[in-house]
Coordinates of N, CA and C in Angstrom, one line a residue:
E602 N 0.8 -1.2 0.0 CA 0.0 0.0 0.0 C 0.9 1.3 0.0
K603 N 1.9 1.2 0.8 CA 2.8 2.4 0.9 C 3.4 2.7 -0.5
Y604 N 3.9 1.7 -1.2 CA 4.5 1.9 -2.5 C 3.5 2.3 -3.6
A605 N 2.3 1.7 -3.5 CA 1.2 2.1 -4.4 C 0.9 3.6 -4.3
K606 N 0.8 4.1 -3.1 CA 0.6 5.5 -2.8 C 1.7 6.3 -3.4
L607 N 2.9 6.0 -3.2 CA 4.0 6.7 -3.8 C 4.0 6.7 -5.3
M608 N 3.7 5.6 -5.9 CA 3.6 5.5 -7.4 C 2.5 6.3 -7.9
K609 N 1.4 6.3 -7.3 CA 0.2 7.2 -7.7 C 0.6 8.6 -7.6
Q610 N 1.3 9.0 -6.5 CA 1.7 10.4 -6.3 C 2.7 10.8 -7.4
G611 N 3.6 9.9 -7.7 CA 4.6 10.2 -8.8 C 3.9 10.3 -10.2
A612 N 3.0 9.5 -10.5 CA 2.3 9.5 -11.7 C 1.5 10.8 -11.9
T613 N 0.8 11.2 -10.8 CA 0.0 12.4 -10.8 C 0.9 13.6 -11.0
E614 N 2.0 13.7 -10.3 CA 2.9 14.8 -10.5 C 3.5 14.9 -11.9
Y615 N 3.8 13.7 -12.4 CA 4.3 13.6 -13.8 C 3.3 14.2 -14.8
T616 N 2.1 13.8 -14.7 CA 1.0 14.2 -15.6 C 0.8 15.7 -15.4
E617 N 0.9 16.2 -14.2 CA 0.8 17.7 -14.0 C 1.9 18.4 -14.7
L618 N 3.1 17.8 -14.7 CA 4.2 18.4 -15.4 C 4.0 18.4 -16.9
I619 N 3.5 17.3 -17.4 CA 3.2 17.3 -18.8 C 2.2 18.4 -19.2
M620 N 1.1 18.5 -18.5 CA 0.1 19.5 -18.8 C 0.7 20.9 -18.7
Q621 N 1.5 21.1 -17.7 CA 2.1 22.5 -17.5 C 3.1 22.8 -18.7
K622 N 3.8 21.8 -19.2 CA 4.7 22.0 -20.3 C 3.9 22.4 -21.6
L623 N 2.7 21.7 -21.7 CA 1.9 22.1 -22.9 C 1.4 23.5 -22.7
R624 N 1.0 23.9 -21.6 CA 0.5 25.3 -21.3 C 1.7 26.3 -21.5
D625 N 2.9 25.9 -21.1 CA 4.1 26.8 -21.4 C 4.3 27.0 -22.8
H626 N 3.9 26.1 -23.7 CA 4.0 26.3 -25.1 C 2.7 26.7 -25.8
E627 N 1.9 27.5 -25.0 CA 0.7 28.2 -25.4 C -0.5 27.2 -25.7
F628 N -0.5 26.0 -25.2 CA -1.6 25.2 -25.3 C -2.8 25.7 -24.5
N629 N -3.9 25.9 -25.1 CA -5.1 26.4 -24.4 C -6.1 25.4 -24.3
E630 N -6.4 24.9 -23.1 CA -7.3 23.7 -22.9 C -8.8 24.1 -23.3
E631 N -9.1 25.4 -23.3 CA -10.4 25.8 -23.6 C -10.7 25.8 -25.1
L632 N -9.6 26.0 -25.9 CA -9.8 26.2 -27.3 C -9.2 25.1 -28.2
M633 N -8.3 24.3 -27.7 CA -7.6 23.4 -28.5 C -7.8 21.9 -28.0
R634 N -7.7 21.0 -28.9 CA -7.8 19.6 -28.6 C -6.3 19.1 -28.4
V635 N -6.2 18.1 -27.6 CA -4.9 17.5 -27.4 C -5.0 16.0 -27.5
Y636 N -4.1 15.4 -28.2 CA -4.0 13.9 -28.5 C -2.9 13.3 -27.7
F637 N -3.2 12.3 -26.9 CA -2.1 11.5 -26.2 C -2.1 10.1 -26.8
M638 N -0.9 9.7 -27.1 CA -0.7 8.4 -27.8 C 0.2 7.5 -27.0
G639 N 0.0 6.2 -27.1 CA 0.9 5.2 -26.6 C 0.7 5.1 -25.1
G640 N 1.8 4.7 -24.4 CA 1.8 4.5 -23.0 C 1.5 5.7 -22.2
G641 N 1.9 6.8 -22.7 CA 1.6 8.1 -22.0 C 0.2 8.4 -22.0
A642 N -0.6 8.0 -23.0 CA -2.0 8.2 -23.0 C -2.7 7.5 -21.8
R643 N -2.3 6.3 -21.5 CA -2.9 5.6 -20.4 C -2.6 6.4 -19.1
L644 N -1.3 6.8 -19.0 CA -0.9 7.5 -17.7 C -1.7 8.8 -17.5
V645 N -1.8 9.6 -18.6 CA -2.6 10.9 -18.5 C -4.0 10.6 -18.2
E646 N -4.6 9.6 -18.9 CA -6.0 9.3 -18.7 C -6.3 8.9 -17.3
Q647 N -5.4 8.1 -16.6 CA -5.7 7.6 -15.3 C -5.3 8.6 -14.2
F648 N -4.3 9.4 -14.4 CA -3.8 10.2 -13.3 C -3.8 11.7 -13.6
G649 N -4.1 12.1 -14.8 CA -4.1 13.5 -15.1 C -5.4 14.3 -14.9
K650 N -5.3 15.6 -14.9 CA -6.4 16.4 -14.9 C -6.5 17.1 -16.3
Y651 N -7.6 16.8 -17.0 CA -7.7 17.2 -18.4 C -9.2 17.5 -18.7
N652 N -9.4 18.2 -19.8 CA -10.8 18.4 -20.3 C -11.2 17.2 -21.1
P653 N -12.1 16.4 -20.6 CA -12.5 15.2 -21.4 C -13.1 15.5 -22.7
E654 N -13.7 16.6 -22.9 CA -14.3 17.0 -24.2 C -13.3 17.4 -25.2
R655 N -12.1 17.7 -24.8 CA -11.1 18.2 -25.8 C -9.8 17.3 -25.8
T656 N -9.9 16.2 -25.1 CA -8.7 15.3 -25.0 C -9.1 13.9 -25.7
I657 N -8.2 13.5 -26.6 CA -8.3 12.3 -27.3 C -7.2 11.3 -26.9
F658 N -7.5 10.1 -26.6 CA -6.5 9.1 -26.3 C -6.4 8.0 -27.3
N659 N -5.2 7.7 -27.7 CA -4.9 6.5 -28.6 C -4.0 5.6 -27.9
H660 N -4.4 4.5 -27.4 CA -3.6 3.6 -26.6 C -2.7 2.7 -27.3
D661 N -2.7 2.8 -28.6 CA -1.8 1.9 -29.4 C -0.4 2.3 -29.2
I662 N 0.4 1.4 -28.6 CA 1.8 1.8 -28.2 C 2.7 2.0 -29.4
R663 N 2.2 1.7 -30.6 CA 3.0 1.9 -31.8 C 2.4 3.2 -32.6
A664 N 1.6 3.9 -32.0 CA 0.9 5.1 -32.7 C 2.0 6.1 -33.2
N665 N 2.9 6.4 -32.4 CA 3.9 7.4 -32.8 C 4.7 6.9 -34.0
A666 N 5.2 5.6 -33.9 CA 5.9 5.0 -35.0 C 5.1 5.0 -36.3
K667 N 3.8 4.6 -36.2 CA 2.9 4.6 -37.3 C 2.8 6.0 -38.0
G668 N 2.7 7.0 -37.1 CA 2.6 8.4 -37.6 C 3.8 8.8 -38.4
Y669 N 5.0 8.5 -37.8 CA 6.3 8.8 -38.5 C 6.4 8.0 -39.8
E670 N 6.0 6.8 -39.8 CA 6.0 6.0 -41.0 C 5.2 6.6 -42.1
Y671 N 4.0 7.1 -41.7 CA 3.1 7.7 -42.7 C 3.7 9.0 -43.2
L672 N 4.3 9.8 -42.3 CA 4.9 11.1 -42.8 C 6.1 10.7 -43.7
G673 N 6.8 9.7 -43.4 CA 7.9 9.3 -44.3 C 7.4 8.9 -45.7
K674 N 6.3 8.2 -45.8 CA 5.8 7.8 -47.0 C 5.3 9.0 -47.8
I675 N 4.7 9.9 -47.2 CA 4.3 11.1 -47.8 C 5.5 11.9 -48.4
Y676 N 6.5 12.0 -47.5 CA 7.7 12.8 -48.0 C 8.3 12.1 -49.2
L677 N 8.5 10.8 -49.1 CA 9.1 10.0 -50.3 C 8.2 10.2 -51.5
S678 N 6.9 10.1 -51.4 CA 6.1 10.2 -52.6 C 6.1 11.6 -53.2
T679 N 6.5 12.6 -52.4 CA 6.6 14.0 -53.0 C 8.0 14.3 -53.4
H680 N 9.0 13.5 -53.1 CA 10.4 13.7 -53.4 C 11.0 12.5 -54.1
K681 N 10.2 11.8 -54.9 CA 10.7 10.6 -55.6 C 11.9 10.9 -56.4
K682 N 11.9 12.0 -57.2 CA 13.1 12.2 -58.1 C 14.4 12.4 -57.3
E683 N 14.3 13.0 -56.1 CA 15.5 13.2 -55.3 C 16.1 11.9 -54.9
F684 N 15.3 10.9 -54.7 CA 15.8 9.6 -54.3 C 15.9 8.6 -55.4
G685 N 15.7 9.0 -56.7 CA 15.8 8.2 -57.8 C 14.7 7.1 -57.9
L686 N 13.5 7.5 -57.5 CA 12.4 6.5 -57.4 C 11.4 6.8 -58.5
G687 N 11.6 7.8 -59.3 CA 10.5 8.0 -60.3 C 10.8 9.1 -61.2

């Protein structure tokens, strides 16, 4: 029980830090949506304070990698000649 309490406190403080960092970069919870992906999504969902109407969670732990793969494909498709692909 003692360790569970410490872990919950640490997770709560960490998610508060994440949200503060977003606000430091001009994230406005009233006007903007925020997307959390992967393992961090579960952490924020369980221990964070957020606007549920403006927060989207994607729990796929490969979501970030899939996004970068998609961006890479788009980049390659628009720069085929540079890479000798078309």
